Structure formats: structure tokens, C-alpha cells
Backbone as a printed PyTorch tensor [residue, N CA C, xyz], in Angstrom:
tensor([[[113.3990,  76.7860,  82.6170],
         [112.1840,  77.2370,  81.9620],
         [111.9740,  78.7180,  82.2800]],

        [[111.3700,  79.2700,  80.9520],
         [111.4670,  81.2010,  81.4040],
         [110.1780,  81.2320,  81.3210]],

        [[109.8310,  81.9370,  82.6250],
         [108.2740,  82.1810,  82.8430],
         [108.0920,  83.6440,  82.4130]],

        [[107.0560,  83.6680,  81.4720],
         [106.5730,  85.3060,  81.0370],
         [105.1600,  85.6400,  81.7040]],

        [[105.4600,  86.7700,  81.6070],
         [104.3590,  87.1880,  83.3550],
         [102.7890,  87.6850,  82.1640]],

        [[103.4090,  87.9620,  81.1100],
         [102.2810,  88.9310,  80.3550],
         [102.2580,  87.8040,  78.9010]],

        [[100.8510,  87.5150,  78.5520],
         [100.7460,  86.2660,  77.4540],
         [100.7290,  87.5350,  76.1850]],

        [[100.9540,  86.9590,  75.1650],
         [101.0340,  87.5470,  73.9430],
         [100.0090,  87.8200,  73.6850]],

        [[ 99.4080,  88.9370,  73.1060],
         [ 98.0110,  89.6410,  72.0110],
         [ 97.7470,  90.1570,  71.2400]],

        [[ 97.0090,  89.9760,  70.7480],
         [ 97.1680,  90.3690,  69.0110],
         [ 96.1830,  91.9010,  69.5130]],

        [[ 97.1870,  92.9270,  69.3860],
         [ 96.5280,  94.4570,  69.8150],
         [ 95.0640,  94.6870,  69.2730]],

        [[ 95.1310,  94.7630,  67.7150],
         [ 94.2860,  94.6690,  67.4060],
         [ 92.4230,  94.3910,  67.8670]],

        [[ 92.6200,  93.0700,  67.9240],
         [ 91.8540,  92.1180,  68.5610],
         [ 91.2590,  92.1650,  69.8540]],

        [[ 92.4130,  92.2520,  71.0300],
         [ 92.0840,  92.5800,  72.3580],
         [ 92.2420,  93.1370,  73.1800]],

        [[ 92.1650,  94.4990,  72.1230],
         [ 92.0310,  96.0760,  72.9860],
         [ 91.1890,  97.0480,  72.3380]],

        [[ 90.6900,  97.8340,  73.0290],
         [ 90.2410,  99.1550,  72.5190],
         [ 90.6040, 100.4290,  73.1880]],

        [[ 90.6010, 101.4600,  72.4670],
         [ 90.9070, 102.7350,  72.7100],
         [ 89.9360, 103.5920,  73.5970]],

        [[ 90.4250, 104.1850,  74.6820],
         [ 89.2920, 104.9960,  75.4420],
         [ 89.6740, 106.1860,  75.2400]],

        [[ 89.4190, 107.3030,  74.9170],
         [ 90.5620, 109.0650,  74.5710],
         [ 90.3640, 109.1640,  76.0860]],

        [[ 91.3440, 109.8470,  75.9250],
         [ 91.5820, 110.3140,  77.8480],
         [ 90.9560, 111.4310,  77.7320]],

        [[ 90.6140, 112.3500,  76.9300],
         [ 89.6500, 113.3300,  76.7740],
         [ 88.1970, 113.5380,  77.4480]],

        [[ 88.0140, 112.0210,  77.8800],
         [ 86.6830, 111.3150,  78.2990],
         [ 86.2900, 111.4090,  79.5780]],

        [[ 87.7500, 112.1940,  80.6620],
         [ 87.9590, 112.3260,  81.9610],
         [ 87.5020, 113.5220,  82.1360]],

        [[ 87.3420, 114.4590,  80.9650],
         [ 87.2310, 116.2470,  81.2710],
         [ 85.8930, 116.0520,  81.2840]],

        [[ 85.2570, 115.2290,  81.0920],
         [ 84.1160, 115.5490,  80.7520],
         [ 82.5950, 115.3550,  82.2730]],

        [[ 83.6430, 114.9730,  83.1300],
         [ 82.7370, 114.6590,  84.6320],
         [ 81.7680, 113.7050,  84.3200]],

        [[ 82.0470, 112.8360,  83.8250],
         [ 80.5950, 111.6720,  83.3920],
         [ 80.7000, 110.8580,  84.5690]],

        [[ 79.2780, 110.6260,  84.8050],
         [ 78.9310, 109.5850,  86.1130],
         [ 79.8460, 108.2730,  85.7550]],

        [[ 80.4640, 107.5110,  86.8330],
         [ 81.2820, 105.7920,  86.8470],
         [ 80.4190, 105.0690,  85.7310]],

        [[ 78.7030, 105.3470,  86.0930],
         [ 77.9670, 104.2980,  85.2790],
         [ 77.9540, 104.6530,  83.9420]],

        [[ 77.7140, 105.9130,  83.4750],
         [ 78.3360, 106.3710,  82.0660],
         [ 79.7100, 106.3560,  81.6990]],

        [[ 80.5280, 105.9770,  82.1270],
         [ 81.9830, 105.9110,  81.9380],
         [ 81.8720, 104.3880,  81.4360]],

        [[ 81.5460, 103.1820,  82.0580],
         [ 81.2400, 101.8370,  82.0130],
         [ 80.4570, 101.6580,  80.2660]],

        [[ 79.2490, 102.2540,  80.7540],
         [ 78.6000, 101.8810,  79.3940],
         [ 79.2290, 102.1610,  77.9940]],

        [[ 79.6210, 103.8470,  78.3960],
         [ 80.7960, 104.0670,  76.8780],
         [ 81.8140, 103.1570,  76.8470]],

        [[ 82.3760, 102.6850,  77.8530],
         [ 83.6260, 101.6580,  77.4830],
         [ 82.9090, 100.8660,  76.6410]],

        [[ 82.2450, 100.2930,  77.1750],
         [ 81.6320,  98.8670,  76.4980],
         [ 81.2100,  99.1790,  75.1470]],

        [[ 80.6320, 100.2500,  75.0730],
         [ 80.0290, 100.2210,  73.2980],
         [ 81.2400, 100.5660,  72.5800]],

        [[ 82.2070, 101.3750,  73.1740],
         [ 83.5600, 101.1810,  72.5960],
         [ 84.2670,  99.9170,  72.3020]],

        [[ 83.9270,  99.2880,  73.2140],
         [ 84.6670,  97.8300,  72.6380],
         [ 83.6750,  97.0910,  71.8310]],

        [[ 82.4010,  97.0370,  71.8360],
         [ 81.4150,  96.6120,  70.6850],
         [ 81.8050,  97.1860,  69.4840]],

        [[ 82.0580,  98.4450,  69.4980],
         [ 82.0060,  98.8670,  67.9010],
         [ 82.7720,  98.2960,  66.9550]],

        [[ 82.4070,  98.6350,  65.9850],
         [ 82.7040,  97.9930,  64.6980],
         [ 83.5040,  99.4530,  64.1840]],

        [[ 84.7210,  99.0980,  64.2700],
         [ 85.8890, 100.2140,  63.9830],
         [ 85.8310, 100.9300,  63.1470]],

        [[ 85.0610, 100.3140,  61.5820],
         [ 85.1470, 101.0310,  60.4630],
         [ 83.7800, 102.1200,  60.0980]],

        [[ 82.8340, 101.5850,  60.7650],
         [ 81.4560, 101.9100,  60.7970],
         [ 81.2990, 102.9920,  62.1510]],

        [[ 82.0110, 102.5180,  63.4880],
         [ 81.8690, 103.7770,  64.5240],
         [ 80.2410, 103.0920,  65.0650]],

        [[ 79.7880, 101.8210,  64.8500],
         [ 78.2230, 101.5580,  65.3920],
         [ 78.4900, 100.2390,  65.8620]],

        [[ 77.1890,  99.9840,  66.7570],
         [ 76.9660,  98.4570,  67.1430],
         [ 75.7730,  98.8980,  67.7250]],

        [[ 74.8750,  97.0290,  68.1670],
         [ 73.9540,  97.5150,  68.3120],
         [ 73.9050,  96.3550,  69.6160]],

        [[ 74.2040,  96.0490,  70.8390],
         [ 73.5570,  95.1830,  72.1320],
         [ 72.6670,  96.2160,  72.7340]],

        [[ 71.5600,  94.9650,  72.9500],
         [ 70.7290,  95.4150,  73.6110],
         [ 70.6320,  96.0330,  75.0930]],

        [[ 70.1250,  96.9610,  75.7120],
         [ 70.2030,  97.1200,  77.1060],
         [ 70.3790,  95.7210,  78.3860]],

        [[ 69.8630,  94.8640,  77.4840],
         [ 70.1880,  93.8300,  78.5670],
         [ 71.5090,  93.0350,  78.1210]],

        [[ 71.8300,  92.5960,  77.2340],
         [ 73.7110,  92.4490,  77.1560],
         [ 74.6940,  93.1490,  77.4060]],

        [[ 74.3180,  94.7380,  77.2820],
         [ 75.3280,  95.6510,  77.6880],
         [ 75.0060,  95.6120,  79.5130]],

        [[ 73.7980,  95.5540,  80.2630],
         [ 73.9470,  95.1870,  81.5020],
         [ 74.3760,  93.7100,  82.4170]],

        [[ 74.2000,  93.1190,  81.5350],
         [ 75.1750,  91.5250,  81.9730],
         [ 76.2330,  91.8260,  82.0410]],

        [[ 77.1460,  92.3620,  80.6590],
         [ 78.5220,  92.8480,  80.5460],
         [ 78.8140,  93.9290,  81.9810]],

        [[ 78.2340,  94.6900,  82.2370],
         [ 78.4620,  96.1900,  83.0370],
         [ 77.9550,  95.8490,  84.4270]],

        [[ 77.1770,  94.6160,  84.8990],
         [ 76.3940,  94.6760,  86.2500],
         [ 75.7650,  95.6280,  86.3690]],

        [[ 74.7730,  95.6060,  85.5530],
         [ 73.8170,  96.8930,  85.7370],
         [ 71.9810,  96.2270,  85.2750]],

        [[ 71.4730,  97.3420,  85.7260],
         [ 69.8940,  96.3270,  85.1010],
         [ 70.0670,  97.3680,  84.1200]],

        [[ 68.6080,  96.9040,  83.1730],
         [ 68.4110,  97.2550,  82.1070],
         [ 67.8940,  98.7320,  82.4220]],

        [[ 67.0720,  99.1780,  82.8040],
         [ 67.2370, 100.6380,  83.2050],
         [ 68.0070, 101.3560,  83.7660]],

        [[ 68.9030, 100.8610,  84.9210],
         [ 70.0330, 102.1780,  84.7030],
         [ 71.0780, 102.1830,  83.4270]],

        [[ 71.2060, 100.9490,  82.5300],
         [ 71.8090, 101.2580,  81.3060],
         [ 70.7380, 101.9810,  80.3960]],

        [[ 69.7060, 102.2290,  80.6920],
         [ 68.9010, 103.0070,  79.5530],
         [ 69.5640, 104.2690,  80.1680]],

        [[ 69.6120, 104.8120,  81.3440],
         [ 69.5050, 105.6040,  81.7890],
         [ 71.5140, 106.4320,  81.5600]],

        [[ 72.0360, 105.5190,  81.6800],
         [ 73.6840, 106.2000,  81.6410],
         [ 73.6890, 106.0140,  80.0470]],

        [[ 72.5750, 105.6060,  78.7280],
         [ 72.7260, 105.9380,  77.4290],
         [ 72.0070, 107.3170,  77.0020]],

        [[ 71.4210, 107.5800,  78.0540],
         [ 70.6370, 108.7670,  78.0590],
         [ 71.4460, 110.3890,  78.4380]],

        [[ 72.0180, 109.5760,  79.5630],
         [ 73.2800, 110.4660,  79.6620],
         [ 74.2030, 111.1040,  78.5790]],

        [[ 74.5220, 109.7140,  78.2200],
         [ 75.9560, 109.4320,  77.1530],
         [ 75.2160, 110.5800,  75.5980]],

        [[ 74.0150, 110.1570,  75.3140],
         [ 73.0590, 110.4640,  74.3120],
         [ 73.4660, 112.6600,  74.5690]],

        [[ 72.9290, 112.9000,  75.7710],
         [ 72.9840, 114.2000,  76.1300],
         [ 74.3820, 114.8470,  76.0490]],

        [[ 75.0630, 114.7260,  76.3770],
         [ 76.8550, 114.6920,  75.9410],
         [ 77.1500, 114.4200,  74.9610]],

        [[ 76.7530, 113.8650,  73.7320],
         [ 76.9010, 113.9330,  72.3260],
         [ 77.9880, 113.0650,  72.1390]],

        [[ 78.1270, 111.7860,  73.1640],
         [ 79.0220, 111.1460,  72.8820],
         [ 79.0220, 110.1580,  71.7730]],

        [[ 77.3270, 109.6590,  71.8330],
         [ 76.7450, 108.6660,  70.8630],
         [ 75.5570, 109.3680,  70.0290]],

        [[ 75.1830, 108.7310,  69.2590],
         [ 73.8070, 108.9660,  68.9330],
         [ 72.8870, 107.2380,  68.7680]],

        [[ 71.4550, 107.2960,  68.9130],
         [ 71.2040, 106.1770,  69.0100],
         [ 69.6490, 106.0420,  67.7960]],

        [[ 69.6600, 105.2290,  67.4210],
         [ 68.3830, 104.9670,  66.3650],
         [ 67.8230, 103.8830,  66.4300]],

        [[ 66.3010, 103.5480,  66.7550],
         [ 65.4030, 102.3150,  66.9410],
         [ 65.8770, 101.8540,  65.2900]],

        [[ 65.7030, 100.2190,  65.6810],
         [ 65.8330,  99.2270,  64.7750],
         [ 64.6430,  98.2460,  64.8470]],

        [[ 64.6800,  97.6690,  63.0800],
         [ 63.3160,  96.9820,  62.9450],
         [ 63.5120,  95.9870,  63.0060]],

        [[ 62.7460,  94.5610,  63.1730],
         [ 63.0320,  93.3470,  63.1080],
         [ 61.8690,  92.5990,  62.3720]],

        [[ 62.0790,  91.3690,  61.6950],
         [ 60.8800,  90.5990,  61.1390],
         [ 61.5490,  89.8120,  61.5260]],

        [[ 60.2330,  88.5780,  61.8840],
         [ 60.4570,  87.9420,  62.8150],
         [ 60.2900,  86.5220,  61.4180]],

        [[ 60.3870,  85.0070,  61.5510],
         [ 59.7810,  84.1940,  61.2110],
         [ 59.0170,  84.1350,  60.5160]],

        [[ 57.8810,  84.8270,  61.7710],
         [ 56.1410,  84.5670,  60.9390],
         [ 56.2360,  85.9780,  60.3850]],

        [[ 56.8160,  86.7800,  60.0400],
         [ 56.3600,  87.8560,  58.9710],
         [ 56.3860,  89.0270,  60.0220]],

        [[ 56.3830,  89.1670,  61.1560],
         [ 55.8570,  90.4290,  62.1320],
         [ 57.0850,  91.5190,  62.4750]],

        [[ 56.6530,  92.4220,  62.2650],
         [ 57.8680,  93.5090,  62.2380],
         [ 57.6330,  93.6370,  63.8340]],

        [[ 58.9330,  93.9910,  64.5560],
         [ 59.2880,  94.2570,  65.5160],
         [ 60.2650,  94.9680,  66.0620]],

        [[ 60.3410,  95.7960,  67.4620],
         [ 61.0470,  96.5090,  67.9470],
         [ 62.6000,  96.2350,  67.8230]],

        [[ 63.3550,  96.3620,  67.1250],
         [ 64.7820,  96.3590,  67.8140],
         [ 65.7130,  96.4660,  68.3980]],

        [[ 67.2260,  95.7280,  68.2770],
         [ 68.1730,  97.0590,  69.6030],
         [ 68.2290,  98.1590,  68.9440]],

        [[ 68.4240,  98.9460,  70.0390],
         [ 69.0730, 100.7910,  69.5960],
         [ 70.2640, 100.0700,  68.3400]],

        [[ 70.1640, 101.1490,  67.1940],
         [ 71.8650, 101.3760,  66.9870],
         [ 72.3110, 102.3090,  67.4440]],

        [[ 73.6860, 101.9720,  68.0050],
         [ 74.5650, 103.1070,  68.6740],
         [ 75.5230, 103.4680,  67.6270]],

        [[ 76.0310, 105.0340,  67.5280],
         [ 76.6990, 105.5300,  66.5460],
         [ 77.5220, 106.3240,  67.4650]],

        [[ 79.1740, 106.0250,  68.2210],
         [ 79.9610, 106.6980,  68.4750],
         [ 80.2330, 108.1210,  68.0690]],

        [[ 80.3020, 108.6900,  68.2670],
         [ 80.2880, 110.1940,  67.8170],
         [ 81.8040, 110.8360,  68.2850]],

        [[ 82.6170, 111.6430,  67.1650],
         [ 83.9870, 111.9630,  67.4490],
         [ 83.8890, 113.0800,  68.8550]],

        [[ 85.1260, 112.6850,  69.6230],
         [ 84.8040, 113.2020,  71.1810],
         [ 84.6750, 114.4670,  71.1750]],

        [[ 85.5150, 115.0160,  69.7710],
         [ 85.8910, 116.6940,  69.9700],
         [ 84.3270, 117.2880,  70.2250]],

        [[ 83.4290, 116.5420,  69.3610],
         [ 82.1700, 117.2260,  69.3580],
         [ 81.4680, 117.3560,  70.5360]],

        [[ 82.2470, 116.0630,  71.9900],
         [ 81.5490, 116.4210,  73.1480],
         [ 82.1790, 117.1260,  74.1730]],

        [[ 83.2300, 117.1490,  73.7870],
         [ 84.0630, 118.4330,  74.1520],
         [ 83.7880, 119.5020,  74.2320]],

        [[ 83.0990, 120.5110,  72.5350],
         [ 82.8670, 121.4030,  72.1830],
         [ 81.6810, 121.6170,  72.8940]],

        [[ 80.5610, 120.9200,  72.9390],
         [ 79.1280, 121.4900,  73.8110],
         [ 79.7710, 121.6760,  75.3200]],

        [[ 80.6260, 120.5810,  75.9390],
         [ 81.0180, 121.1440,  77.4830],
         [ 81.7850, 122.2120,  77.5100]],

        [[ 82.5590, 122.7380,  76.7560],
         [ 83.1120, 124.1410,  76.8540],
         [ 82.1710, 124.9400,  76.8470]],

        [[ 81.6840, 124.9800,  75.5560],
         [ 80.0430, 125.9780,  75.8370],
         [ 79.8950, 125.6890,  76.9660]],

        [[ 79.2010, 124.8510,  77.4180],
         [ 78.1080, 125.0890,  78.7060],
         [ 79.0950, 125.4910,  79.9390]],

        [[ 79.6340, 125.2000,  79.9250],
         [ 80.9460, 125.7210,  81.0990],
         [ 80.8220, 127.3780,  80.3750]],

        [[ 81.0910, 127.9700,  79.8700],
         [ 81.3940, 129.3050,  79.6970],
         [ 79.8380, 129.6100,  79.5830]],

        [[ 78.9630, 129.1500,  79.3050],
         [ 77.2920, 129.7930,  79.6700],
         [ 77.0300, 129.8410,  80.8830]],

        [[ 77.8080, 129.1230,  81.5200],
         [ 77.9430, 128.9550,  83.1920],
         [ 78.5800, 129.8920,  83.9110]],

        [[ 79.4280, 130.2460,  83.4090],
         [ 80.2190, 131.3360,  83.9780],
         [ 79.8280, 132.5820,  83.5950]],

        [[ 79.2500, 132.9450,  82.0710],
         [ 79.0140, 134.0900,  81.9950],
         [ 77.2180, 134.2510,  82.9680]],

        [[ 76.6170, 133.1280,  83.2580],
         [ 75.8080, 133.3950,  84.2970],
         [ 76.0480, 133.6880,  85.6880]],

        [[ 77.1650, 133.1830,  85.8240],
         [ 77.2220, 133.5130,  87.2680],
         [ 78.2890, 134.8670,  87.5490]],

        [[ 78.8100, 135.3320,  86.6300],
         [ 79.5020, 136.6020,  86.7850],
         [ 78.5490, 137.3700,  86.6280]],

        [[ 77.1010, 137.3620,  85.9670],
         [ 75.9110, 138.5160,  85.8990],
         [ 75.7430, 138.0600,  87.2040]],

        [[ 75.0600, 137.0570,  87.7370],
         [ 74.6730, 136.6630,  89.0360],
         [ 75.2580, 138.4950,  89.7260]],

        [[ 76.7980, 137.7190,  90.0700],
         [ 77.9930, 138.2780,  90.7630],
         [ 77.9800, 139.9980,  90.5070]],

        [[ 77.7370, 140.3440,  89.4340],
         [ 77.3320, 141.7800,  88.7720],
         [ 75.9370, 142.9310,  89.4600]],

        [[ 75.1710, 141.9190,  88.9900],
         [ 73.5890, 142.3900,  89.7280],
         [ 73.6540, 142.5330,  91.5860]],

        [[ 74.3960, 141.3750,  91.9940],
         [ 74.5850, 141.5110,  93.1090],
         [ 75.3910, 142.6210,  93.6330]],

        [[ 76.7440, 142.8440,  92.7130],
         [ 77.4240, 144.0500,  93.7300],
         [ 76.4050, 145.2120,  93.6710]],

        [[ 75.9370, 145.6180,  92.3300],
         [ 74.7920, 146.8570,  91.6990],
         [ 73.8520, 146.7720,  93.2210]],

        [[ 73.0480, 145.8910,  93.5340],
         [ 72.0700, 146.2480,  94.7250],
         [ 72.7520, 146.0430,  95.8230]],

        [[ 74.0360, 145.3860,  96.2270],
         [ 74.8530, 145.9430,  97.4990],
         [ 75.0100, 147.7250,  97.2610]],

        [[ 75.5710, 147.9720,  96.3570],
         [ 76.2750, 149.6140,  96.0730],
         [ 74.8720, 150.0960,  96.5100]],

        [[ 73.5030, 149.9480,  95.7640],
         [ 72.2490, 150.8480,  95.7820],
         [ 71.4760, 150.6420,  97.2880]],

        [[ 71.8380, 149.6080,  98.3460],
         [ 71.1190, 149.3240,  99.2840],
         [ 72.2460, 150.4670,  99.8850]],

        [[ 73.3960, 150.2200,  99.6340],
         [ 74.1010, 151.2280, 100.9410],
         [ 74.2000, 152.5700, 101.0510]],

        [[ 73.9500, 152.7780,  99.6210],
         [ 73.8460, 154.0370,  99.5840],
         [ 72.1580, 154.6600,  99.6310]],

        [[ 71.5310, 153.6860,  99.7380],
         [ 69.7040, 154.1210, 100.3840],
         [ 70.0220, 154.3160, 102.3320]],

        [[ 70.8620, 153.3220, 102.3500],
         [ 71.2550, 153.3490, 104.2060],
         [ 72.0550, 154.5260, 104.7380]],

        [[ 72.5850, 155.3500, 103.7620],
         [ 73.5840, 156.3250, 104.0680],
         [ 72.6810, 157.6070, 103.9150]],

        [[ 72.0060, 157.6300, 103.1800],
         [ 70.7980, 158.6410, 102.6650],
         [ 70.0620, 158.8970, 103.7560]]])
């Protein structure tokens, strides 16, 4: 009998794609978690899904506020975008829904962290600038 170590899977089906692009980006473990997961929720053709903060924290071991909180993250990084949903209920009553989540292509969260990395740097080379300017002007008030 031939034992196979790895069972067959239909790729499709029971995998999803993470871009390794997703590593440059310094995101907290708990924002790394939550994007997986809405990555594997989504609906491939659409780029959306919608679990609520408390299914995506069953899935993730997380409570429902620090998953509000690493979508808030995710939200600020332009990884997702998110939109309240309506519900009618039975008796007629409109109600709060889950977020929809809308994956957003990575390049675009790429592009704001380059910016802010180079707004970063061109701040701290003025920093670095202003500073030599009043070293040069203090020493030469001390030499005076």
C-alpha cells in the first residue's frame, strides 16, 4: 500500500492568494490575520464580502473590537474599503448591517507607503538641515 503524505485539492477551492507585497508594508500580526481572512472570504470576481466583526473574530481569536480595530488599520493603509449595510428584518424594520468589505488592489497600498516613507524622510533631512544651520550659528556666536 502507497501512503501519500499530502491529500489531493482542488486549488481553486482551498486556497487563497496573499501578495507577498503585504510584508513591505509593516502591518501589525493582528492586521496581517484579519486581511488573510477577508482574503479568503472574498468573492474573487467581485473583490467583496461581508462577516461580521464577530465571525471574522471566532475565525482569528480575536474579540470583536480588536477586529474593529486591525479593520481600521487595514481601512488606513488602503488595503480595503468598507461600507455599512442595511437589513429588513421579518417584521418590516430596517437595520444595521455587516460592513461590506471591498479588497482594494495592493499597488494602491503600496503607493501611499512610499509617499509617506519619503514625507518622512524629506522631514527628517530638514530636521537634520536646521540642525547643522544652528550648530554652524551657535559656534560661530561662541567664537565671536
Amino acid at each position: 500500500m502507497k501512503y501519500k503524505q499530502w491529500p489531493k485539492r482542488d486549488p481553486i477551492k482551498n486556497y487563497f492568494q496573499l501578495p507577498n507585497e503585504i510584508f513591505l508594508l509593516g502591518l501589525s500580526p493582528g492586521a496581517l490575520v484579519v486581511y488573510s481572512y477577508l482574503l479568503c472570504c472574498e468573492n474573487r470576481n467581485t473583490y467583496q464580502c461581508w462577516p461580521s466583526y464577530k465571525t471574522i473574530g471566532r475565525a482569528v481569536r480575536m474579540s470583536s473590537n480588536t477586529v474593529r480595530k486591525y479593520v481600521c488599520e487595514l481601512e488606513e493603509r488602503q488595503l480595503i474599503s468598507t461600507e455599512s449595510t442595511m437589513v429588513t428584518t421579518k417584521a418590516g424594520l430596517k437595520r444595521n448591517g455587516n460592513l461590506l468589505y471591498t479588497i482594494r488592489p495592493i499597488q494602491l497600498a503600496l503607493d501611499q507607503f512610499y509617499n509617506q516613507q519619503l514625507a518622512q524622510m524629506d522631514v527628517t533631512v530638514e530636521r537634520q538641515r536646521v540642525a547643522k544651520a544652528l550648530a554652524l550659528r551657535s559656534d560661530s556666536a561662541h567664537s565671536a
